[in-house]
Short mmCIF file of C-alpha atoms in Angstrom, two decimals:
data_model
loop_
_atom_site.label_atom_id
_atom_site.label_comp_id
_atom_site.label_asym_id
_atom_site.label_seq_id
_atom_site.Cartn_x
_atom_site.Cartn_y
_atom_site.Cartn_z
CA SER A 1 -45.03 -1.36 71.38
CA LYS A 2 -42.59 -2.15 69.55
CA GLU A 3 -42.40 0.71 67.66
CA ASN A 4 -40.92 2.93 70.20
CA GLN A 5 -38.58 0.25 71.28
CA LEU A 6 -35.10 0.85 71.11
CA PRO A 7 -32.32 -1.45 70.55
CA SER A 8 -29.03 -1.92 72.81
CA PRO A 9 -26.78 0.64 73.33
CA TYR A 10 -29.33 2.84 74.76
CA PRO A 11 -28.73 6.02 73.14
CA THR A 12 -26.10 9.15 74.16
CA LYS A 13 -25.77 12.06 73.37
CA LEU A 14 -23.79 12.68 69.80
CA PRO A 15 -19.76 13.37 70.46
CA TYR A 16 -19.79 15.96 67.10
CA ARG A 17 -19.55 19.31 68.08
CA ARG A 18 -22.47 21.59 67.12
CA ILE A 19 -20.38 24.68 64.33
CA GLY A 20 -24.06 25.00 63.00
CA ASN A 21 -25.81 25.23 60.25
CA ILE A 22 -23.80 26.34 56.79
CA CYS A 23 -26.03 27.07 54.03
CA GLN A 24 -25.48 30.53 52.34
CA SER A 25 -28.63 30.17 50.49
CA ARG A 26 -31.44 27.92 50.42
CA ILE A 27 -31.55 24.05 49.06
CA ARG A 28 -34.73 23.15 48.52
CA GLU A 29 -36.79 20.23 50.79
CA PRO A 30 -32.49 18.55 50.62
CA SER A 31 -33.38 15.11 51.45
CA GLY A 32 -29.56 13.85 50.52
CA ILE A 33 -26.10 14.80 50.78
CA THR A 34 -22.53 13.46 49.76
CA TYR A 35 -19.21 14.09 50.00
CA HIS A 36 -17.40 13.81 46.75
CA PRO A 37 -13.67 13.31 47.83
CA LYS A 38 -12.48 13.72 43.80
CA ARG A 39 -14.01 17.10 44.18
CA LYS A 40 -13.82 17.65 47.65
CA SER A 41 -16.64 19.38 47.37
CA LEU A 42 -20.36 18.21 48.59
CA PHE A 43 -23.72 17.02 46.89
CA VAL A 44 -26.94 18.11 48.43
CA ILE A 45 -30.01 16.65 46.72
CA GLY A 46 -33.85 17.35 47.19
CA ASP A 47 -36.95 15.61 47.01
CA GLU A 48 -37.59 17.64 43.34
CA GLY A 49 -35.55 16.82 41.87
CA HIS A 50 -33.19 19.80 42.92
CA LEU A 51 -29.26 18.61 43.00
CA TYR A 52 -26.59 21.23 44.23
CA GLU A 53 -23.38 21.15 44.51
CA MET A 54 -21.32 22.82 47.27
CA THR A 55 -18.06 24.06 48.95
CA MET A 56 -17.50 22.78 52.34
CA ASP A 57 -18.81 25.63 54.01
CA GLY A 58 -21.63 25.88 52.03
CA LYS A 59 -21.23 28.15 49.30
CA VAL A 60 -23.48 26.13 46.21
CA ILE A 61 -21.15 26.17 43.09
CA ARG A 62 -23.74 24.77 40.63
CA SER A 63 -26.90 23.36 40.84
CA LYS A 64 -29.48 21.28 38.16
CA ARG A 65 -33.12 19.78 38.16
CA LEU A 66 -33.00 16.19 37.62
CA LYS A 67 -36.85 15.50 35.56
CA ARG A 68 -37.44 13.02 38.53
CA LYS A 69 -39.78 13.34 41.34
CA ASP A 70 -39.20 11.59 44.89
CA LEU A 71 -35.21 11.23 45.05
CA GLU A 72 -34.44 10.31 48.37
CA GLY A 73 -30.58 9.47 49.38
CA LEU A 74 -27.94 10.36 47.95
CA THR A 75 -23.58 8.65 47.13
CA VAL A 76 -20.89 8.63 45.14
CA ASN A 77 -18.90 6.37 43.40
CA PRO A 78 -15.27 7.30 44.25
CA SER A 79 -13.86 5.20 41.50
CA ASN A 80 -15.62 6.81 38.58
CA GLY A 81 -16.80 9.80 40.27
CA HIS A 82 -20.59 9.35 39.35
CA LEU A 83 -23.33 10.40 42.53
CA TYR A 84 -25.94 7.40 42.40
CA ALA A 85 -29.67 8.72 44.05
CA VAL A 86 -31.64 6.89 44.95
CA VAL A 87 -35.29 7.27 44.17
CA GLU A 88 -38.76 6.30 46.58
CA GLY A 89 -41.16 4.36 45.33
CA ASN A 90 -39.81 3.27 42.43
CA ASP A 91 -36.71 1.09 44.02
CA THR A 92 -34.46 2.54 41.01
CA ILE A 93 -30.91 3.70 41.36
CA LEU A 94 -30.23 6.66 38.99
CA GLU A 95 -26.32 7.15 37.86
CA ILE A 96 -25.78 10.93 37.75
CA ASP A 97 -22.70 12.37 35.09
CA GLN A 98 -20.59 14.04 38.09
CA LYS A 99 -19.59 16.79 35.03
CA SER A 100 -22.77 17.54 33.44
CA LEU A 101 -25.05 16.41 36.51
CA ARG A 102 -26.07 14.54 33.91
CA ILE A 103 -28.41 10.60 34.74
CA ILE A 104 -26.80 8.06 32.33
CA ARG A 105 -28.37 5.07 33.26
CA LYS A 106 -31.09 3.72 35.36
CA PHE A 107 -30.52 0.55 37.68
CA GLU A 108 -34.62 -1.58 38.67
CA ILE A 109 -33.89 -2.72 42.48
CA ASN A 110 -35.43 -6.57 41.84
CA ARG A 111 -37.86 -6.32 45.49
CA LYS A 112 -37.12 -9.88 46.90
CA PHE A 113 -34.30 -11.91 48.61
CA ASN A 114 -35.25 -15.91 47.87
CA GLY A 115 -38.10 -15.24 47.29
CA GLN A 116 -39.16 -12.27 50.55
CA GLU A 117 -40.56 -9.41 49.94
CA LEU A 118 -37.90 -6.76 51.30
CA LEU A 119 -38.98 -3.91 48.92
CA LYS A 120 -43.16 -3.57 49.81
CA LYS A 121 -45.12 -2.38 46.29
CA ARG A 122 -46.06 1.23 46.95
CA GLY A 123 -44.26 0.80 49.82
CA ASN A 124 -43.44 3.97 52.07
CA GLY A 125 -39.93 3.47 50.05
CA LEU A 126 -36.45 3.42 49.85
CA GLU A 127 -35.23 6.52 51.67
CA ALA A 128 -31.18 6.53 52.12
CA ILE A 129 -28.45 5.08 49.70
CA VAL A 130 -25.06 4.83 50.31
CA PHE A 131 -21.82 3.33 48.25
CA VAL A 132 -19.28 0.83 49.72
CA PRO A 133 -16.22 0.74 47.72
CA ASP A 134 -14.34 -3.13 47.56
CA PRO A 135 -11.59 -3.41 44.85
CA SER A 136 -11.55 -7.15 45.37
CA HIS A 137 -15.29 -6.83 44.15
CA PRO A 138 -16.23 -7.13 40.09
CA GLU A 139 -18.01 -3.98 40.20
CA GLY A 140 -15.35 -2.55 42.21
CA GLY A 141 -17.93 -2.39 45.61
CA THR A 142 -21.85 -2.43 46.52
CA PHE A 143 -24.22 -0.45 47.44
CA TRP A 144 -26.64 -1.00 50.46
CA VAL A 145 -30.47 1.10 51.48
CA GLY A 146 -33.07 1.29 53.56
CA ASN A 147 -36.24 0.89 53.37
CA GLN A 148 -38.50 3.03 55.71
CA SER A 149 -40.87 1.38 57.57
CA PHE A 150 -43.10 3.83 60.14
CA ASP A 151 -44.62 -0.62 61.85
CA LEU A 152 -42.08 -2.34 63.12
CA ARG A 153 -44.73 -4.61 63.46
CA LEU A 154 -44.83 -8.67 61.82
CA GLY A 155 -46.53 -8.41 58.55
CA LYS A 156 -45.81 -4.42 58.40
CA GLU A 157 -44.09 -2.85 55.81
CA PRO A 158 -40.37 -4.16 56.83
CA SER A 159 -37.73 -1.25 58.17
CA VAL A 160 -34.36 -3.01 56.65
CA VAL A 161 -30.56 -2.39 55.42
CA CYS A 162 -30.17 -3.52 51.76
CA GLN A 163 -26.89 -4.89 50.34
CA ILE A 164 -27.94 -4.01 46.13
CA ASN A 165 -25.23 -5.66 43.62
CA ILE A 166 -25.19 -3.34 40.63
CA PRO A 167 -23.46 -4.07 37.27
CA LEU A 168 -21.08 -1.06 37.60
CA ARG A 169 -18.44 -2.79 35.05
CA SER A 170 -20.40 -5.73 34.01
CA SER A 171 -23.58 -3.75 31.69
CA ARG A 172 -23.07 -1.34 29.62
CA LYS A 173 -26.81 -0.84 29.14
CA LYS A 174 -28.74 2.64 29.77
CA LYS A 175 -30.87 0.20 32.12
CA ALA A 176 -30.11 -3.15 33.91
CA LYS A 177 -31.11 -4.74 37.16
CA GLY A 178 -29.66 -4.93 40.72
CA LYS A 179 -30.15 -7.43 43.38
CA ILE A 180 -30.56 -7.59 46.50
CA ILE A 181 -27.66 -10.07 48.15
CA ARG A 182 -28.32 -9.51 51.93
CA PHE A 183 -30.04 -7.22 54.27
CA PHE A 184 -30.71 -6.85 58.26
CA PHE A 185 -33.26 -5.64 60.12
CA MET A 186 -33.58 -2.52 61.80
CA ASP A 187 -34.88 -1.98 64.86
CA THR A 188 -36.18 1.77 64.53
CA ILE A 189 -38.76 3.26 62.14
CA ASP A 190 -37.99 5.24 60.27
CA ILE A 191 -34.68 5.07 58.36
CA SER A 192 -34.10 8.13 56.45
CA GLY A 193 -30.00 8.94 55.46
CA LEU A 194 -26.86 6.61 55.32
CA THR A 195 -23.33 6.61 55.29
CA TYR A 196 -20.51 4.35 55.39
CA ASP A 197 -17.30 5.56 58.10
CA THR A 198 -14.55 4.73 55.61
CA ARG A 199 -11.61 5.00 58.80
CA ARG A 200 -13.49 2.15 60.59
CA ASN A 201 -15.39 0.19 58.01
CA ARG A 202 -19.60 0.28 59.62
CA LEU A 203 -22.58 1.91 58.04
CA VAL A 204 -24.07 5.25 59.80
CA VAL A 205 -27.42 5.29 59.16
CA ILE A 206 -29.96 8.28 60.49
CA ASN A 207 -33.54 7.67 61.45
CA ASP A 208 -35.71 10.28 61.04
CA LYS A 209 -38.74 10.39 63.60
CA PRO A 210 -36.73 8.98 66.75
CA ASN A 211 -34.01 11.29 65.71
CA LEU A 212 -31.10 8.73 66.01
CA LEU A 213 -27.09 7.58 64.82
CA GLN A 214 -25.85 4.67 64.19
CA GLU A 215 -23.27 3.11 63.75
CA VAL A 216 -24.18 -0.28 62.27
CA LYS A 217 -21.87 -2.79 61.59
CA TYR A 218 -22.77 -5.54 58.74
CA ASP A 219 -24.39 -7.69 59.44
CA GLY A 220 -26.50 -5.36 61.72
CA GLN A 221 -25.18 -5.47 65.08
CA VAL A 222 -25.13 -2.06 66.57
CA LEU A 223 -22.13 -0.70 68.19
CA HIS A 224 -22.89 2.35 69.09
CA GLN A 225 -26.45 5.15 68.97
CA TYR A 226 -26.48 8.67 69.72
CA GLN A 227 -29.07 10.63 69.83
CA LEU A 228 -29.61 14.02 67.42
CA PRO A 229 -29.74 17.18 68.09
CA GLY A 230 -32.77 18.56 65.17
CA LYS A 231 -35.60 17.45 63.72
CA ASP A 232 -36.39 16.31 59.93
CA GLN A 233 -33.59 14.81 58.90
CA GLU A 234 -33.00 13.37 55.62
CA GLY A 235 -29.24 12.47 55.25
CA VAL A 236 -26.15 12.19 56.91
CA ALA A 237 -22.59 12.73 55.01
CA LEU A 238 -19.26 12.38 56.69
CA ASP A 239 -15.24 13.62 54.83
CA THR A 240 -11.83 13.13 55.55
CA MET A 241 -10.98 15.56 57.87
CA GLY A 242 -13.50 14.91 61.21
CA TYR A 243 -16.87 16.33 59.82
CA ILE A 244 -20.27 15.07 59.92
CA TYR A 245 -22.78 17.02 57.97
CA ILE A 246 -26.61 16.47 58.73
CA ALA A 247 -29.48 17.87 55.82
CA GLN A 248 -32.50 18.48 56.76
CA GLU A 249 -35.96 19.75 55.10
CA ASN A 250 -36.03 22.46 55.57
CA GLY A 251 -33.03 23.63 53.67
CA GLU A 252 -30.54 23.10 57.02
CA ILE A 253 -27.14 22.05 55.91
CA ILE A 254 -25.87 21.31 59.79
CA LYS A 255 -22.03 20.29 60.26
CA PHE A 256 -20.82 19.21 63.31
CA LYS A 257 -16.85 18.18 64.68
CA HIS A 258 -15.50 15.32 66.08
CA ARG A 259 -14.84 15.32 69.77
#
């Protein structure tokens, strides 16, 4: 069936050396992870709203429980330093203050693009988010989000990655709207994490069920595809030192070094 088909290129071994689980204390159901370039730390979000900041070797610096559930992805805007979490089902993006860890603003995403409903109401929902900076963009950059799907057949909920424009600078409202400006279909199910490779200017997508990590261009072209070790991968982050971090649902953060 199409569900089991893999896009070209065929998956190869991950070009990273496994260092191991870095968590020094228990993390509850991690569902997203991001590297904060200004604070030189990792932030991890849990499905039930637990937010953690930790050192690069996994020591928790501080934590807070947000009064939100179904938080499935986390990213940072290097320009203002704030964190952004995506809420599954509601398909909203929450802006979180990096210092107080309080929710400042909420952005609802329009589910349609040119009349086509890409994000199904009461569907599997958004599972991944990354902010890609762009100095020429009036808002300082755009977000990319991944919608989870378990069935690639026509008419089913699409497995898509969408580029979202959010009024980060042009609006001061506590609640504002986000808009899909571009998207591409994925040939794989179960998108679970997204990050941005700043050095090579490409998106990195992980898929939980097929255990894949894909390097993807902004038009959806898959450049490389790697088999991920482990299982239940829920989030991915890259730092500036050549390390990659995979957040697993069992509470582990697995660190890898580029070969």
